[in-house]
Every structure is written in structure tokens, then in C-alpha cells.
Short mmCIF file of C-alpha atoms and ligand atoms in Angstrom, two decimals:
data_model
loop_
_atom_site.label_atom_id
_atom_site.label_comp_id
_atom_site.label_asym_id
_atom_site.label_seq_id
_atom_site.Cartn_x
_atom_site.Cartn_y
_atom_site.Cartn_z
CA UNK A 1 -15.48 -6.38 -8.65
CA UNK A 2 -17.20 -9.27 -10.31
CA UNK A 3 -15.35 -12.46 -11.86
CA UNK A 4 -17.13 -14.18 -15.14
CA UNK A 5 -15.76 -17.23 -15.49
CA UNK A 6 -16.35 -18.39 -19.41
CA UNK A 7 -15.70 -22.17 -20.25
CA UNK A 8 -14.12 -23.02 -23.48
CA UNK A 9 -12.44 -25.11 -25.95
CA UNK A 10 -11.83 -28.68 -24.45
CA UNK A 11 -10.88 -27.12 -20.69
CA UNK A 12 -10.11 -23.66 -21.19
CA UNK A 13 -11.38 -20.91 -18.88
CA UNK A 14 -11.07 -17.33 -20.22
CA UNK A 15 -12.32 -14.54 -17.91
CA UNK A 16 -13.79 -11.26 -17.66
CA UNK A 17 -12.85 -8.95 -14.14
CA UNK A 18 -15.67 -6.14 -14.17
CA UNK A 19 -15.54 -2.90 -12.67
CA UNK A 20 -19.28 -3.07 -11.59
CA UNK A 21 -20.62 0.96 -11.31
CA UNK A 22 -17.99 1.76 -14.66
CA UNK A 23 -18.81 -1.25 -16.51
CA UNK A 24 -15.49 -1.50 -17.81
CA UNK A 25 -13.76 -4.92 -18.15
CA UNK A 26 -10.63 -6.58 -18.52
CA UNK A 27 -10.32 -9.97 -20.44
CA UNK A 28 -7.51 -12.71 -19.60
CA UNK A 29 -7.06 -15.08 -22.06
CA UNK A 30 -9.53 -14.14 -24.25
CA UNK A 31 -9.25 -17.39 -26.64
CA UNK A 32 -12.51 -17.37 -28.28
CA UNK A 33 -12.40 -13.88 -29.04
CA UNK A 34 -16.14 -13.81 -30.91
CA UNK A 35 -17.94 -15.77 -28.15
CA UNK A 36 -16.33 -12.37 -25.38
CA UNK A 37 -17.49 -9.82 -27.40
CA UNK A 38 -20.74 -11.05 -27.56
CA UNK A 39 -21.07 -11.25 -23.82
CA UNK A 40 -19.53 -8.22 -23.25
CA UNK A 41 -22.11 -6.27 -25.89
CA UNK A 42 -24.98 -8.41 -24.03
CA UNK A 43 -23.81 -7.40 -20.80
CA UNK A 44 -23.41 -3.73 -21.66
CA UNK A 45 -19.41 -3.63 -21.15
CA UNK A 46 -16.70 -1.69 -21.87
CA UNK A 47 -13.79 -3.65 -22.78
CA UNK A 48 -10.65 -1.46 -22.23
CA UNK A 49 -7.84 -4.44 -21.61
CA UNK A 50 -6.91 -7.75 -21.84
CA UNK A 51 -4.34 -9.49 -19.51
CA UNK A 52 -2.38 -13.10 -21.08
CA UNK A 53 -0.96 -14.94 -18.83
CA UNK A 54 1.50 -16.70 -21.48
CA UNK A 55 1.88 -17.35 -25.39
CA UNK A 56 0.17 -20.66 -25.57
CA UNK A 57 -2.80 -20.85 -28.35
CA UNK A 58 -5.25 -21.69 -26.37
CA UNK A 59 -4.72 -18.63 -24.08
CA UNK A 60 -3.51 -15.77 -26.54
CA UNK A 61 -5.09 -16.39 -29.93
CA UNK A 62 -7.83 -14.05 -29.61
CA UNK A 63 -5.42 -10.92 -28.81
CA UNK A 64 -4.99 -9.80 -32.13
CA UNK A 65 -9.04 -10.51 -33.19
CA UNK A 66 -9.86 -8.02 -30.72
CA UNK A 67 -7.95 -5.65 -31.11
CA UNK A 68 -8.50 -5.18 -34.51
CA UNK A 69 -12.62 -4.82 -33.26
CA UNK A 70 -11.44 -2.68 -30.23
CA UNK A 71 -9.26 -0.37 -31.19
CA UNK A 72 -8.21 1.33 -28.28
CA UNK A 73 -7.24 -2.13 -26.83
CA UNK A 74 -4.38 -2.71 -24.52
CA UNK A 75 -3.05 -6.01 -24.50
CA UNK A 76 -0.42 -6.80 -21.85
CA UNK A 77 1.52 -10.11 -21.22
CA UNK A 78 5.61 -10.79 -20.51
CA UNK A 79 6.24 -12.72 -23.66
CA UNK A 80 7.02 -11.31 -27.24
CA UNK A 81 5.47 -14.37 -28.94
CA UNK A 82 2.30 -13.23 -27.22
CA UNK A 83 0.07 -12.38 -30.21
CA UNK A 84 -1.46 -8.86 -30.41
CA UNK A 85 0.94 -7.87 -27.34
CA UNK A 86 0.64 -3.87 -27.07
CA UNK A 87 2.44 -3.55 -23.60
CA UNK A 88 5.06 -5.87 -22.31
CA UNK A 89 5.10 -6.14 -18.58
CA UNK A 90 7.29 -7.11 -15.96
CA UNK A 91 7.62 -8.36 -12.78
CA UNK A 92 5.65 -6.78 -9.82
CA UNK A 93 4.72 -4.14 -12.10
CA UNK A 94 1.09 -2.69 -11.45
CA UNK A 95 -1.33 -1.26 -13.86
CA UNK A 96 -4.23 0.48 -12.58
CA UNK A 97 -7.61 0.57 -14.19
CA UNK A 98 -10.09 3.32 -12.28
CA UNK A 99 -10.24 1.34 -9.26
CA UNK A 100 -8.85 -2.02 -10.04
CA UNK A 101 -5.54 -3.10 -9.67
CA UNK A 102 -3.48 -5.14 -11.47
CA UNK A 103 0.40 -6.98 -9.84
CA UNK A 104 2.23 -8.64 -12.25
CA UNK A 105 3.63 -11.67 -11.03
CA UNK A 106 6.25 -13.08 -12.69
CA UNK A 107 5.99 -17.37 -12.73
CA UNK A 108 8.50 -18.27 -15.75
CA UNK A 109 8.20 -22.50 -15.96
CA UNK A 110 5.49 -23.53 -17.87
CA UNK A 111 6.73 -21.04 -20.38
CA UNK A 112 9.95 -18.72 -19.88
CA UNK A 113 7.57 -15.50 -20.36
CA UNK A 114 4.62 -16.54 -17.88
CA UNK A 115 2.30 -13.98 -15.64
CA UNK A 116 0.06 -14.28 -12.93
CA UNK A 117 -2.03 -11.44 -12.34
CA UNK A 118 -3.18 -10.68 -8.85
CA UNK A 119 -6.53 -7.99 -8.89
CA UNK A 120 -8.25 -6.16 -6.25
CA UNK A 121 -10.38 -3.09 -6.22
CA UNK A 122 -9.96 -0.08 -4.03
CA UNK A 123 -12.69 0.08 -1.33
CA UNK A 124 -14.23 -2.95 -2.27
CA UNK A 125 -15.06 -6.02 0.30
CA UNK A 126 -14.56 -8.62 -1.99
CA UNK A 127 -11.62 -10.87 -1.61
CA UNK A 128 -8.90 -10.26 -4.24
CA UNK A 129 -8.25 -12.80 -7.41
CA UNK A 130 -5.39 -14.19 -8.95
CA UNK A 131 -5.21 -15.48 -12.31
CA UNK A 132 -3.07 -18.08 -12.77
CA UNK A 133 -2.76 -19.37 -16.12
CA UNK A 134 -0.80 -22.51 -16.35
CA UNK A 135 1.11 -21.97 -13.29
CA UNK A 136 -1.23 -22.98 -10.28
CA UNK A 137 -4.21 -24.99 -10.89
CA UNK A 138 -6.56 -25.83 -8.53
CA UNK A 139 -5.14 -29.41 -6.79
CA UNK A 140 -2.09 -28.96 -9.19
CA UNK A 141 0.16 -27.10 -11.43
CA UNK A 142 1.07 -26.70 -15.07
CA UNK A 143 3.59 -28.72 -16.59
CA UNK A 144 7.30 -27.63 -16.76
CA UNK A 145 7.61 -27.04 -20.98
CA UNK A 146 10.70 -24.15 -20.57
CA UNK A 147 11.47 -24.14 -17.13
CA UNK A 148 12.78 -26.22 -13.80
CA UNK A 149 10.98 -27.39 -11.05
CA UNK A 150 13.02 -25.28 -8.96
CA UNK A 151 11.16 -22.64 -10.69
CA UNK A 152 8.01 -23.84 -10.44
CA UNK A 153 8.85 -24.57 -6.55
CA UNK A 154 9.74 -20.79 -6.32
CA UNK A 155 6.33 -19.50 -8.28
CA UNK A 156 4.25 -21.56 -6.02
CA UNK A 157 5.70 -21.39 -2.78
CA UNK A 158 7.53 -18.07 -3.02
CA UNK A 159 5.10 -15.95 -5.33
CA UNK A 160 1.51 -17.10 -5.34
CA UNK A 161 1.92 -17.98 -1.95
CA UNK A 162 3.09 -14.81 -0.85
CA UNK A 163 -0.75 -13.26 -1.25
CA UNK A 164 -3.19 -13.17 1.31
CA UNK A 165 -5.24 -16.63 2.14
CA UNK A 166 -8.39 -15.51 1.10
CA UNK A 167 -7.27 -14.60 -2.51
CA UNK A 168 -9.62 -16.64 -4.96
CA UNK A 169 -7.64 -18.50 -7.37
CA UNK A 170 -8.61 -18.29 -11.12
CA UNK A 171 -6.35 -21.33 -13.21
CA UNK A 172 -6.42 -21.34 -17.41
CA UNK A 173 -7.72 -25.22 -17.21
CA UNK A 174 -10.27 -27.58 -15.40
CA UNK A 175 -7.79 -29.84 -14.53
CA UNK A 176 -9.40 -30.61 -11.07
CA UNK A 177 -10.58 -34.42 -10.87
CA UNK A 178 -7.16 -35.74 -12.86
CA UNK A 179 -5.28 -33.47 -10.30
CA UNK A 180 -6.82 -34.35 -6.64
CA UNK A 181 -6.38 -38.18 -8.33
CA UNK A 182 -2.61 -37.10 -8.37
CA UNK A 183 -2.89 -35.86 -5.15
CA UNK A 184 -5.05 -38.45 -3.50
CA UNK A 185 -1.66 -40.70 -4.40
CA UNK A 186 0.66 -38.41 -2.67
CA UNK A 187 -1.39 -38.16 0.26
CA UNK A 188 -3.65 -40.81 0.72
CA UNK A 189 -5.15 -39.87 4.32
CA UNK A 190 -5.47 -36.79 3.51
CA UNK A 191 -8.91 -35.66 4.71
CA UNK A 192 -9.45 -32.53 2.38
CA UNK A 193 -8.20 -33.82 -0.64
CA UNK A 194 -11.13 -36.57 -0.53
CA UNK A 195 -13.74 -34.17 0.34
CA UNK A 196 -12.71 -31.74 -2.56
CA UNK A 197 -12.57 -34.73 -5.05
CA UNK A 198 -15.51 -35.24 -4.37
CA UNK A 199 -17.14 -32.06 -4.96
CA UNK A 200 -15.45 -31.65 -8.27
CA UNK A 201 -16.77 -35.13 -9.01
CA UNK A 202 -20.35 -33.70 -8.11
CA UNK A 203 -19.87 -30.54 -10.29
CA UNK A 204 -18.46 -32.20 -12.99
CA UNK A 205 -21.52 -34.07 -13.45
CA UNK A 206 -23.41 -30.67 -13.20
CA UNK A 207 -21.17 -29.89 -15.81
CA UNK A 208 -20.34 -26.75 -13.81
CA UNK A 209 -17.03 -25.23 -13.05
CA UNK A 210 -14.79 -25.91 -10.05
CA UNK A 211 -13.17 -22.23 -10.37
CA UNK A 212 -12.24 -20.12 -7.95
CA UNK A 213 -11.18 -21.71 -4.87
CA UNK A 214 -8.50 -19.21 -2.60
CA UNK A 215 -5.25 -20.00 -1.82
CA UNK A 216 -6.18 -21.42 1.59
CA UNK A 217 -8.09 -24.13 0.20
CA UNK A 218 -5.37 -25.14 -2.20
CA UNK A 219 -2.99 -25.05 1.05
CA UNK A 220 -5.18 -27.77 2.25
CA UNK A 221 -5.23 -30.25 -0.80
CA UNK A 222 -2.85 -29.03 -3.58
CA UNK A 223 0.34 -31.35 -3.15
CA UNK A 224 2.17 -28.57 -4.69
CA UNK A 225 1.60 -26.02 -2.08
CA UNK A 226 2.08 -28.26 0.17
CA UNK A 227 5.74 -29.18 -0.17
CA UNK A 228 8.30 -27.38 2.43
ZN1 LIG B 1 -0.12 -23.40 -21.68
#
């Protein structure tokens, strides 16, 4: 399965998971609902679903712009404020798309109705993805709007942590120099935190993206994961 990573608004980063020999895709956080179609029409797609990871604006406002152009839309999420929703899911619930699969994992915090989705294909090599929203970014996490940091705590070292190392993490924001700052002041000696500052230093001035890294990375510099 392929991973398009699509930069916009001020940070945003919406997505598109592709099924390469169907060419069917799946949208999360589809924000800028004109700009996806487009690539997906360029690109020769099929768009059959689109997975939110929570209510916010700047994640969900597309929903309901396409699925008034794509009929036949799905549009799943675990919050009824989610715009456009079609199917409410919840936790550890999987959805199944020819061969790509779809957990729900439910991360209530940064809003009570948040989902990560974790995505593999069947008899595929490539490492499976987990989409993250505003739960996990990479070096960091989302702030704690409806929720406790208990729960956050629980989402990150219970939940997303759970998956295997290799899983490539996908987060809603590029947060990534302002949070290996953070983290260079929790852990000042740390070795790997440095390094990966900076590298998103270097691609920042490429003006490129610092998405995915995998969960073993983040183990290494995200003072979040990092906490026992
Ligand atoms: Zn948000």
C-alpha cells in the first residue's frame, strides 16, 4: 500500500492510503476537500472512504464536500460532531477494504471522540501505518482540550504503543522542530533527540515533510513515549 502525504493549511497533513493494483483509496482528514479530488482524478483513483481522526475543522471540514461529489462515500470517525459522519466507529473495531485493513483505536484526550487508525494490507511487505491525528505527533503529542493526561498517558503508552516497532507513524500536524525543542529540554543529553532536530531543521528548510517516522524512532526521542 502506498501513503500520500498532502501538506495543507498552516501545518495540516491530510492523507491518501492507496490500494496500489485496485486503485482505490481512503482519505483521512480530508480538509481541503477540492485540492484531494483533484489528485485523486490526476492519479486515476477511486475514492471509496474517508477515515477522521476527530471533529476539529481543520481535520473534518471536507467530509460533507465530498460526499456530496462522491456519493457512495463512507465517512467513518467516533464523534457525532464529526461533519458528514456516515458510520460511527468504535474501539478496536476493523473495517476492511479489499485488502486493507483498518483498527480503530480509540485515544479520547485531545477530544473525547478521538481515533487512531492503524492500516496494513494483506500479503503486502510494507510496514503497517498509523494515523494519528492529534494524539501522537512525531517528538510530541496533542494538547489535552477534553481529556486528562492520564488519558493521554494511556493512548500513548498503552494503545499506540501496543503496535509493532516498525509501524510508520502518520500525525495531523508538522509540529516537529517546536516539539524535539520541548524535548531537547526534558532530555538534554539525549543523543537522538539532537540528531532528529536536526534533520527536521534540514527538511524544514527543504520545505519538505518530516512524516512518517515508526514508532521505534519516536521511542528514541519522543519524551512522551518515553515516560514509564
Ligand atoms: Zn485538533
Amino acid at each position: 500500500m502506498k501513503v500520500k502525504v498532502i501538506s495543507i493549511l498552516e501545518d495540516n497533513y491530510m492523507y491518501l492510503v492507496i490500494e496500489e493494483q485496485s486503485k482505490q483509496a481512503i482519505a483521512v482528514d480530508p480538509a481541503v476537500p477540492h485540492r484531494l479530488l483533484e489528485i485523486v482524478k490526476r492519479e486515476g483513483l477511486f475514492l471509496i472512504a474517508v477515515l477522521t481522526t476527530h471533529y476539529h475543522w481543520d481535520h473534518a471540514r471536507g467530509n460533507e464536500a465530498l460526499v456530496n461529489e462522491v456519493p457512495s462515500l463512507k465517512v467513518y470517525g467516533a464523534d457525532d460532531r464529526i461533519k458528514g459522519l456516515t458510520d460511527k466507529v468504535t474501539d478496536s473495531q476493523e473495517l476492511k477494504f479489499n485488502s486493507i485493513n483498518v483498527k480503530c483505536l480509540f485515544t479520547p484526550c485531545h477530544t473525547a471522540g478521538d481515533m487512531c487508525y492503524y492500516i496494513w494490507e494483506d500479503e503486502c511487505t510494507d510496514a503497517p501505518a498509523v494515523f494519528t491525528g492529534d494524539t501522537l505527533f512525531i517528538g510530541g503529542c496533542g494538547r489535552f482540550l477534553e481529556g486528562t493526561a492520564e488519558q493521554m498517558h494511556h493512548n500513548l503508552t498503552k494503545v499506540i504503543a501496543s503496535l509493532p516497532q516498525e509501524t510508520k507513524v502518520f500525525c495531523g500536524h508538522e509540529n516537529t522542530i517546536k516539539n524535539l525543542k520541548f524535548a531537547l529540554l526534558v532530555e538534554p543529553e539525549n543523543e537522538k533527540v539532537k540528531e532528529m532536530l536536526s534533520w527536521a531543521r534540514a527538511r524544514d528548510d527543504d520545505d519538505k515533510p518530516t512524516v512518517p517516522s515508526t514508532l521505534k524512532e519516536e521511542f528514541d526521542y519522543n519524551p512522551f513515549l518515553r515516560l514509564s
